[in-house]
mmCIF file with all atom_site columns, C-alpha atoms in Angstrom:
data_model
loop_
_atom_site.group_PDB
_atom_site.id
_atom_site.type_symbol
_atom_site.label_atom_id
_atom_site.label_alt_id
_atom_site.label_comp_id
_atom_site.label_asym_id
_atom_site.label_entity_id
_atom_site.label_seq_id
_atom_site.pdbx_PDB_ins_code
_atom_site.Cartn_x
_atom_site.Cartn_y
_atom_site.Cartn_z
_atom_site.occupancy
_atom_site.B_iso_or_equiv
_atom_site.pdbx_formal_charge
_atom_site.auth_seq_id
_atom_site.auth_comp_id
_atom_site.auth_asym_id
_atom_site.auth_atom_id
_atom_site.pdbx_PDB_model_num
ATOM 1   C CA . MET A 1 1   ? 35.787  47.605  -10.386 1.00 0.00 ? 1   MET A CA 1
ATOM 2   C CA . ASP A 1 2   ? 32.600  48.062  -8.335  1.00 0.00 ? 2   ASP A CA 1
ATOM 3   C CA . ASN A 1 3   ? 30.463  47.762  -11.489 1.00 0.00 ? 3   ASN A CA 1
ATOM 4   C CA . ILE A 1 4   ? 32.194  44.501  -12.454 1.00 0.00 ? 4   ILE A CA 1
ATOM 5   C CA . ARG A 1 5   ? 31.726  43.104  -8.957  1.00 0.00 ? 5   ARG A CA 1
ATOM 6   C CA . ARG A 1 6   ? 28.030  44.130  -8.965  1.00 0.00 ? 6   ARG A CA 1
ATOM 7   C CA . LEU A 1 7   ? 27.555  42.501  -12.368 1.00 0.00 ? 7   LEU A CA 1
ATOM 8   C CA . LYS A 1 8   ? 29.125  39.241  -11.156 1.00 0.00 ? 8   LYS A CA 1
ATOM 9   C CA . ILE A 1 9   ? 26.972  39.269  -8.005  1.00 0.00 ? 9   ILE A CA 1
ATOM 10  C CA . THR A 1 10  ? 23.866  39.929  -10.123 1.00 0.00 ? 10  THR A CA 1
ATOM 11  C CA . GLN A 1 11  ? 24.769  37.090  -12.482 1.00 0.00 ? 11  GLN A CA 1
ATOM 12  C CA . LEU A 1 12  ? 25.397  34.698  -9.575  1.00 0.00 ? 12  LEU A CA 1
ATOM 13  C CA . SER A 1 13  ? 22.122  35.715  -7.917  1.00 0.00 ? 13  SER A CA 1
ATOM 14  C CA . PHE A 1 14  ? 20.268  35.096  -11.171 1.00 0.00 ? 14  PHE A CA 1
ATOM 15  C CA . PHE A 1 15  ? 21.984  31.714  -11.626 1.00 0.00 ? 15  PHE A CA 1
ATOM 16  C CA . PHE A 1 16  ? 21.210  30.521  -8.080  1.00 0.00 ? 16  PHE A CA 1
ATOM 17  C CA . GLY A 1 17  ? 17.677  31.873  -8.397  1.00 0.00 ? 17  GLY A CA 1
ATOM 18  C CA . LEU A 1 18  ? 17.141  29.696  -11.468 1.00 0.00 ? 18  LEU A CA 1
ATOM 19  C CA . ILE A 1 19  ? 18.476  26.666  -9.607  1.00 0.00 ? 19  ILE A CA 1
ATOM 20  C CA . GLY A 1 20  ? 16.109  27.370  -6.719  1.00 0.00 ? 20  GLY A CA 1
ATOM 21  C CA . ILE A 1 21  ? 13.111  27.722  -9.025  1.00 0.00 ? 21  ILE A CA 1
ATOM 22  C CA . SER A 1 22  ? 13.925  24.484  -10.838 1.00 0.00 ? 22  SER A CA 1
ATOM 23  C CA . LEU A 1 23  ? 14.272  22.656  -7.503  1.00 0.00 ? 23  LEU A CA 1
ATOM 24  C CA . ILE A 1 24  ? 10.930  24.013  -6.326  1.00 0.00 ? 24  ILE A CA 1
ATOM 25  C CA . LEU A 1 25  ? 9.246   23.031  -9.586  1.00 0.00 ? 25  LEU A CA 1
ATOM 26  C CA . SER A 1 26  ? 10.710  19.528  -9.564  1.00 0.00 ? 26  SER A CA 1
ATOM 27  C CA . ASN A 1 27  ? 9.576   19.065  -5.955  1.00 0.00 ? 27  ASN A CA 1
ATOM 28  C CA . CYS A 1 28  ? 6.067   20.199  -6.897  1.00 0.00 ? 28  CYS A CA 1
ATOM 29  C CA . GLY A 1 29  ? 5.886   17.412  -9.486  1.00 0.00 ? 29  GLY A CA 1
ATOM 30  C CA . THR A 1 30  ? 7.065   14.856  -6.971  1.00 0.00 ? 30  THR A CA 1
ATOM 31  C CA . SER A 1 31  ? 4.642   16.129  -4.359  1.00 0.00 ? 31  SER A CA 1
ATOM 32  C CA . ARG A 1 32  ? 1.780   15.970  -6.846  1.00 0.00 ? 32  ARG A CA 1
ATOM 33  C CA . LYS A 1 33  ? 2.626   12.339  -7.664  1.00 0.00 ? 33  LYS A CA 1
ATOM 34  C CA . ALA A 1 34  ? 2.979   11.501  -3.974  1.00 0.00 ? 34  ALA A CA 1
ATOM 35  C CA . ARG A 1 35  ? -0.376  13.124  -3.198  1.00 0.00 ? 35  ARG A CA 1
ATOM 36  C CA . ALA A 1 36  ? -2.051  11.200  -6.031  1.00 0.00 ? 36  ALA A CA 1
ATOM 37  C CA . LYS A 1 37  ? -0.535  7.935   -4.761  1.00 0.00 ? 37  LYS A CA 1
ATOM 38  C CA . ASP A 1 38  ? -1.621  8.712   -1.172  1.00 0.00 ? 38  ASP A CA 1
ATOM 39  C CA . HIS A 1 39  ? -5.142  9.474   -2.422  1.00 0.00 ? 39  HIS A CA 1
ATOM 40  C CA . GLN A 1 40  ? -5.284  6.134   -4.270  1.00 0.00 ? 40  GLN A CA 1
ATOM 41  C CA . ILE A 1 41  ? -4.126  4.225   -1.192  1.00 0.00 ? 41  ILE A CA 1
ATOM 42  C CA . ALA A 1 42  ? -6.667  6.057   0.986   1.00 0.00 ? 42  ALA A CA 1
ATOM 43  C CA . GLN A 1 43  ? -9.422  5.182   -1.502  1.00 0.00 ? 43  GLN A CA 1
ATOM 44  C CA . VAL A 1 44  ? -8.439  1.495   -1.525  1.00 0.00 ? 44  VAL A CA 1
ATOM 45  C CA . ILE A 1 45  ? -8.469  1.356   2.296   1.00 0.00 ? 45  ILE A CA 1
ATOM 46  C CA . LYS A 1 46  ? -11.737 3.317   2.533   1.00 0.00 ? 46  LYS A CA 1
ATOM 47  C CA . THR A 1 47  ? -13.387 0.909   0.102   1.00 0.00 ? 47  THR A CA 1
ATOM 48  C CA . ALA A 1 48  ? -12.134 -2.151  2.009   1.00 0.00 ? 48  ALA A CA 1
ATOM 49  C CA . ARG A 1 49  ? -13.268 -0.678  5.337   1.00 0.00 ? 49  ARG A CA 1
ATOM 50  C CA . SER A 1 50  ? -16.733 -0.062  3.919   1.00 0.00 ? 50  SER A CA 1
ATOM 51  C CA . TYR A 1 51  ? -17.128 -3.870  4.027   1.00 0.00 ? 51  TYR A CA 1
ATOM 52  C CA . THR A 1 52  ? -16.345 -4.076  7.773   1.00 0.00 ? 52  THR A CA 1
ATOM 53  C CA . GLY A 1 53  ? -18.785 -6.453  9.430   1.00 0.00 ? 53  GLY A CA 1
ATOM 54  C CA . THR A 1 54  ? -19.752 -8.158  6.166   1.00 0.00 ? 54  THR A CA 1
ATOM 55  C CA . PRO A 1 55  ? -20.028 -11.901 6.828   1.00 0.00 ? 55  PRO A CA 1
ATOM 56  C CA . TYR A 1 56  ? -17.571 -14.300 5.247   1.00 0.00 ? 56  TYR A CA 1
ATOM 57  C CA . LYS A 1 57  ? -18.847 -16.458 2.410   1.00 0.00 ? 57  LYS A CA 1
ATOM 58  C CA . TRP A 1 58  ? -16.552 -18.747 0.430   1.00 0.00 ? 58  TRP A CA 1
ATOM 59  C CA . GLY A 1 59  ? -16.680 -17.518 -3.162  1.00 0.00 ? 59  GLY A CA 1
ATOM 60  C CA . GLY A 1 60  ? -18.807 -14.544 -2.073  1.00 0.00 ? 60  GLY A CA 1
ATOM 61  C CA . THR A 1 61  ? -18.403 -11.221 -3.847  1.00 0.00 ? 61  THR A CA 1
ATOM 62  C CA . THR A 1 62  ? -21.156 -9.044  -2.352  1.00 0.00 ? 62  THR A CA 1
ATOM 63  C CA . ARG A 1 63  ? -22.008 -7.196  0.847   1.00 0.00 ? 63  ARG A CA 1
ATOM 64  C CA . SER A 1 64  ? -24.242 -10.074 1.891   1.00 0.00 ? 64  SER A CA 1
ATOM 65  C CA . GLY A 1 65  ? -21.172 -12.351 1.962   1.00 0.00 ? 65  GLY A CA 1
ATOM 66  C CA . ILE A 1 66  ? -17.598 -11.952 0.750   1.00 0.00 ? 66  ILE A CA 1
ATOM 67  C CA . ASP A 1 67  ? -14.326 -13.851 0.770   1.00 0.00 ? 67  ASP A CA 1
ATOM 68  C CA . CYS A 1 68  ? -10.828 -12.449 1.252   1.00 0.00 ? 68  CYS A CA 1
ATOM 69  C CA . SER A 1 69  ? -9.789  -12.129 -2.386  1.00 0.00 ? 69  SER A CA 1
ATOM 70  C CA . ALA A 1 70  ? -13.088 -10.517 -3.401  1.00 0.00 ? 70  ALA A CA 1
ATOM 71  C CA . LEU A 1 71  ? -12.549 -7.935  -0.642  1.00 0.00 ? 71  LEU A CA 1
ATOM 72  C CA . THR A 1 72  ? -9.088  -6.975  -1.909  1.00 0.00 ? 72  THR A CA 1
ATOM 73  C CA . GLY A 1 73  ? -10.322 -7.151  -5.494  1.00 0.00 ? 73  GLY A CA 1
ATOM 74  C CA . HIS A 1 74  ? -13.181 -4.706  -4.798  1.00 0.00 ? 74  HIS A CA 1
ATOM 75  C CA . ALA A 1 75  ? -10.834 -2.403  -2.868  1.00 0.00 ? 75  ALA A CA 1
ATOM 76  C CA . TYR A 1 76  ? -8.465  -2.105  -5.822  1.00 0.00 ? 76  TYR A CA 1
ATOM 77  C CA . GLU A 1 77  ? -11.283 -1.855  -8.375  1.00 0.00 ? 77  GLU A CA 1
ATOM 78  C CA . ALA A 1 78  ? -12.094 1.478   -6.692  1.00 0.00 ? 78  ALA A CA 1
ATOM 79  C CA . ILE A 1 79  ? -8.940  2.870   -8.338  1.00 0.00 ? 79  ILE A CA 1
ATOM 80  C CA . ASN A 1 80  ? -9.265  0.880   -11.563 1.00 0.00 ? 80  ASN A CA 1
ATOM 81  C CA . ILE A 1 81  ? -6.736  -1.818  -10.720 1.00 0.00 ? 81  ILE A CA 1
ATOM 82  C CA . ASN A 1 82  ? -8.071  -5.278  -11.512 1.00 0.00 ? 82  ASN A CA 1
ATOM 83  C CA . LEU A 1 83  ? -6.709  -8.139  -9.445  1.00 0.00 ? 83  LEU A CA 1
ATOM 84  C CA . SER A 1 84  ? -7.123  -11.841 -10.064 1.00 0.00 ? 84  SER A CA 1
ATOM 85  C CA . ARG A 1 85  ? -10.038 -13.539 -8.325  1.00 0.00 ? 85  ARG A CA 1
ATOM 86  C CA . THR A 1 86  ? -8.095  -15.824 -5.952  1.00 0.00 ? 86  THR A CA 1
ATOM 87  C CA . ALA A 1 87  ? -5.556  -15.118 -3.207  1.00 0.00 ? 87  ALA A CA 1
ATOM 88  C CA . ASP A 1 88  ? -2.873  -17.326 -4.756  1.00 0.00 ? 88  ASP A CA 1
ATOM 89  C CA . ALA A 1 89  ? -3.250  -15.550 -8.119  1.00 0.00 ? 89  ALA A CA 1
ATOM 90  C CA . GLN A 1 90  ? -3.209  -12.101 -6.452  1.00 0.00 ? 90  GLN A CA 1
ATOM 91  C CA . ALA A 1 91  ? 0.117   -13.090 -4.871  1.00 0.00 ? 91  ALA A CA 1
ATOM 92  C CA . LEU A 1 92  ? 1.623   -12.873 -8.366  1.00 0.00 ? 92  LEU A CA 1
ATOM 93  C CA . HIS A 1 93  ? 0.618   -9.211  -8.908  1.00 0.00 ? 93  HIS A CA 1
ATOM 94  C CA . GLY A 1 94  ? 2.634   -6.127  -7.986  1.00 0.00 ? 94  GLY A CA 1
ATOM 95  C CA . GLU A 1 95  ? 6.093   -5.841  -6.515  1.00 0.00 ? 95  GLU A CA 1
ATOM 96  C CA . LYS A 1 96  ? 7.456   -7.978  -3.653  1.00 0.00 ? 96  LYS A CA 1
ATOM 97  C CA . VAL A 1 97  ? 7.798   -6.133  -0.349  1.00 0.00 ? 97  VAL A CA 1
ATOM 98  C CA . LYS A 1 98  ? 9.880   -7.068  2.677   1.00 0.00 ? 98  LYS A CA 1
ATOM 99  C CA . MET A 1 99  ? 8.003   -7.379  5.945   1.00 0.00 ? 99  MET A CA 1
ATOM 100 C CA . SER A 1 100 ? 10.091  -4.552  7.416   1.00 0.00 ? 100 SER A CA 1
ATOM 101 C CA . GLU A 1 101 ? 9.015   -2.225  4.580   1.00 0.00 ? 101 GLU A CA 1
ATOM 102 C CA . LEU A 1 102 ? 5.236   -2.702  4.702   1.00 0.00 ? 102 LEU A CA 1
ATOM 103 C CA . LYS A 1 103 ? 3.041   0.322   3.979   1.00 0.00 ? 103 LYS A CA 1
ATOM 104 C CA . PRO A 1 104 ? -0.705  0.935   3.888   1.00 0.00 ? 104 PRO A CA 1
ATOM 105 C CA . GLY A 1 105 ? -2.173  -0.484  0.687   1.00 0.00 ? 105 GLY A CA 1
ATOM 106 C CA . ASP A 1 106 ? 0.167   -3.481  0.502   1.00 0.00 ? 106 ASP A CA 1
ATOM 107 C CA . LEU A 1 107 ? -1.358  -6.934  0.194   1.00 0.00 ? 107 LEU A CA 1
ATOM 108 C CA . LEU A 1 108 ? -0.413  -9.655  2.688   1.00 0.00 ? 108 LEU A CA 1
ATOM 109 C CA . PHE A 1 109 ? -0.552  -13.350 1.819   1.00 0.00 ? 109 PHE A CA 1
ATOM 110 C CA . PHE A 1 110 ? -0.989  -16.304 4.132   1.00 0.00 ? 110 PHE A CA 1
ATOM 111 C CA . ALA A 1 111 ? -1.051  -20.093 3.998   1.00 0.00 ? 111 ALA A CA 1
ATOM 112 C CA . THR A 1 112 ? -4.002  -20.945 6.239   1.00 0.00 ? 112 THR A CA 1
ATOM 113 C CA . GLY A 1 113 ? -4.738  -24.376 4.779   1.00 0.00 ? 113 GLY A CA 1
ATOM 114 C CA . LYS A 1 114 ? -3.120  -27.755 5.318   1.00 0.00 ? 114 LYS A CA 1
ATOM 115 C CA . LYS A 1 115 ? -0.302  -27.051 2.856   1.00 0.00 ? 115 LYS A CA 1
ATOM 116 C CA . LYS A 1 116 ? 2.100   -24.645 4.535   1.00 0.00 ? 116 LYS A CA 1
ATOM 117 C CA . ARG A 1 117 ? 3.434   -23.125 1.308   1.00 0.00 ? 117 ARG A CA 1
ATOM 118 C CA . VAL A 1 118 ? 0.195   -22.628 -0.616  1.00 0.00 ? 118 VAL A CA 1
ATOM 119 C CA . VAL A 1 119 ? -1.313  -19.140 -0.374  1.00 0.00 ? 119 VAL A CA 1
ATOM 120 C CA . THR A 1 120 ? -4.967  -19.399 0.645   1.00 0.00 ? 120 THR A CA 1
ATOM 121 C CA . HIS A 1 121 ? -5.674  -16.026 2.299   1.00 0.00 ? 121 HIS A CA 1
ATOM 122 C CA . VAL A 1 122 ? -5.070  -12.345 1.525   1.00 0.00 ? 122 VAL A CA 1
ATOM 123 C CA . GLY A 1 123 ? -5.441  -9.117  3.486   1.00 0.00 ? 123 GLY A CA 1
ATOM 124 C CA . LEU A 1 124 ? -4.788  -5.407  2.931   1.00 0.00 ? 124 LEU A CA 1
ATOM 125 C CA . VAL A 1 125 ? -2.488  -3.318  5.151   1.00 0.00 ? 125 VAL A CA 1
ATOM 126 C CA . THR A 1 126 ? -4.478  -0.405  6.584   1.00 0.00 ? 126 THR A CA 1
ATOM 127 C CA . GLU A 1 127 ? -2.039  1.000   9.110   1.00 0.00 ? 127 GLU A CA 1
ATOM 128 C CA . VAL A 1 128 ? 1.581   0.578   10.209  1.00 0.00 ? 128 VAL A CA 1
ATOM 129 C CA . LYS A 1 129 ? 1.672   1.640   13.858  1.00 0.00 ? 129 LYS A CA 1
ATOM 130 C CA . SER A 1 130 ? 5.077   0.235   14.833  1.00 0.00 ? 130 SER A CA 1
ATOM 131 C CA . LYS A 1 131 ? 7.470   -2.542  13.869  1.00 0.00 ? 131 LYS A CA 1
ATOM 132 C CA . ASN A 1 132 ? 5.296   -4.994  15.840  1.00 0.00 ? 132 ASN A CA 1
ATOM 133 C CA . GLU A 1 133 ? 1.883   -3.611  14.977  1.00 0.00 ? 133 GLU A CA 1
ATOM 134 C CA . VAL A 1 134 ? 0.709   -3.714  11.377  1.00 0.00 ? 134 VAL A CA 1
ATOM 135 C CA . LYS A 1 135 ? -3.065  -3.619  10.973  1.00 0.00 ? 135 LYS A CA 1
ATOM 136 C CA . PHE A 1 136 ? -4.654  -5.316  7.995   1.00 0.00 ? 136 PHE A CA 1
ATOM 137 C CA . ILE A 1 137 ? -8.239  -5.797  6.856   1.00 0.00 ? 137 ILE A CA 1
ATOM 138 C CA . HIS A 1 138 ? -9.408  -9.172  5.624   1.00 0.00 ? 138 HIS A CA 1
ATOM 139 C CA . ALA A 1 139 ? -12.413 -11.450 5.416   1.00 0.00 ? 139 ALA A CA 1
ATOM 140 C CA . SER A 1 140 ? -12.017 -13.884 8.302   1.00 0.00 ? 140 SER A CA 1
ATOM 141 C CA . THR A 1 141 ? -13.947 -17.155 7.998   1.00 0.00 ? 141 THR A CA 1
ATOM 142 C CA . SER A 1 142 ? -15.128 -16.857 11.605  1.00 0.00 ? 142 SER A CA 1
ATOM 143 C CA . LEU A 1 143 ? -15.506 -13.076 12.078  1.00 0.00 ? 143 LEU A CA 1
ATOM 144 C CA . GLY A 1 144 ? -16.267 -11.703 8.625   1.00 0.00 ? 144 GLY A CA 1
ATOM 145 C CA . VAL A 1 145 ? -14.488 -8.528  7.491   1.00 0.00 ? 145 VAL A CA 1
ATOM 146 C CA . VAL A 1 146 ? -12.292 -7.265  10.345  1.00 0.00 ? 146 VAL A CA 1
ATOM 147 C CA . GLU A 1 147 ? -8.972  -5.556  10.998  1.00 0.00 ? 147 GLU A CA 1
ATOM 148 C CA . THR A 1 148 ? -6.285  -7.627  12.692  1.00 0.00 ? 148 THR A CA 1
ATOM 149 C CA . ASN A 1 149 ? -2.658  -7.212  13.737  1.00 0.00 ? 149 ASN A CA 1
ATOM 150 C CA . LEU A 1 150 ? -0.273  -9.058  11.410  1.00 0.00 ? 150 LEU A CA 1
ATOM 151 C CA . TYR A 1 151 ? 1.909   -9.743  14.449  1.00 0.00 ? 151 TYR A CA 1
ATOM 152 C CA . SER A 1 152 ? -0.749  -11.847 16.168  1.00 0.00 ? 152 SER A CA 1
ATOM 153 C CA . GLU A 1 153 ? 0.615   -15.356 16.660  1.00 0.00 ? 153 GLU A CA 1
ATOM 154 C CA . TYR A 1 154 ? -1.852  -16.981 14.256  1.00 0.00 ? 154 TYR A CA 1
ATOM 155 C CA . TYR A 1 155 ? -1.170  -14.723 11.257  1.00 0.00 ? 155 TYR A CA 1
ATOM 156 C CA . LEU A 1 156 ? 2.547   -14.231 11.829  1.00 0.00 ? 156 LEU A CA 1
ATOM 157 C CA . LYS A 1 157 ? 3.053   -18.003 11.760  1.00 0.00 ? 157 LYS A CA 1
ATOM 158 C CA . ARG A 1 158 ? 1.153   -18.292 8.458   1.00 0.00 ? 158 ARG A CA 1
ATOM 159 C CA . PHE A 1 159 ? 2.534   -15.181 6.706   1.00 0.00 ? 159 PHE A CA 1
ATOM 160 C CA . ARG A 1 160 ? 4.007   -16.014 3.280   1.00 0.00 ? 160 ARG A CA 1
ATOM 161 C CA . GLY A 1 161 ? 4.727   -12.634 1.697   1.00 0.00 ? 161 GLY A CA 1
ATOM 162 C CA . ALA A 1 162 ? 3.582   -9.162  0.718   1.00 0.00 ? 162 ALA A CA 1
ATOM 163 C CA . ARG A 1 163 ? 3.112   -7.311  -2.549  1.00 0.00 ? 163 ARG A CA 1
ATOM 164 C CA . ARG A 1 164 ? 2.730   -3.619  -3.431  1.00 0.00 ? 164 ARG A CA 1
ATOM 165 C CA . MET A 1 165 ? 0.197   -2.770  -6.130  1.00 0.00 ? 165 MET A CA 1
ATOM 166 C CA . ILE A 1 166 ? 0.660   1.008   -6.161  1.00 0.00 ? 166 ILE A CA 1
ATOM 167 C CA . GLN A 1 167 ? 4.237   2.062   -6.944  1.00 0.00 ? 167 GLN A CA 1
#
């Protein structure tokens, strides 16, 4: 009887050991993917921040002068994701994101022109500090490339949506 009980305990231990190993291995794969995604997002933000202080230039694509969509385009080129050249066209890329679910790396779209529904401006989320403080980097016509809080009155009023490029 003791030998049978020992055998059953040994078999159960082996079985649960295999389950534990498979759980650990599956979590390693997930962690590896999550780390790769985090690295991509960090690279996109680092690239965008490298333009901080660059003056705004309509249609500009260089460090001597850049517009908002060129900034986000260059940021994503750093990880081999090609975005369209204009803010309104970039608003068609990626997956829609609710404002309450924003994460670093997401693109934010605004209607800053006369038409309240037409996307004319884009920025890149760099940091989510709280539900009322979401920092984004963008090429401002008056300040050049800067980081701003989405929840500032000006941008909140003009916010039209967000998209996630890295799933």
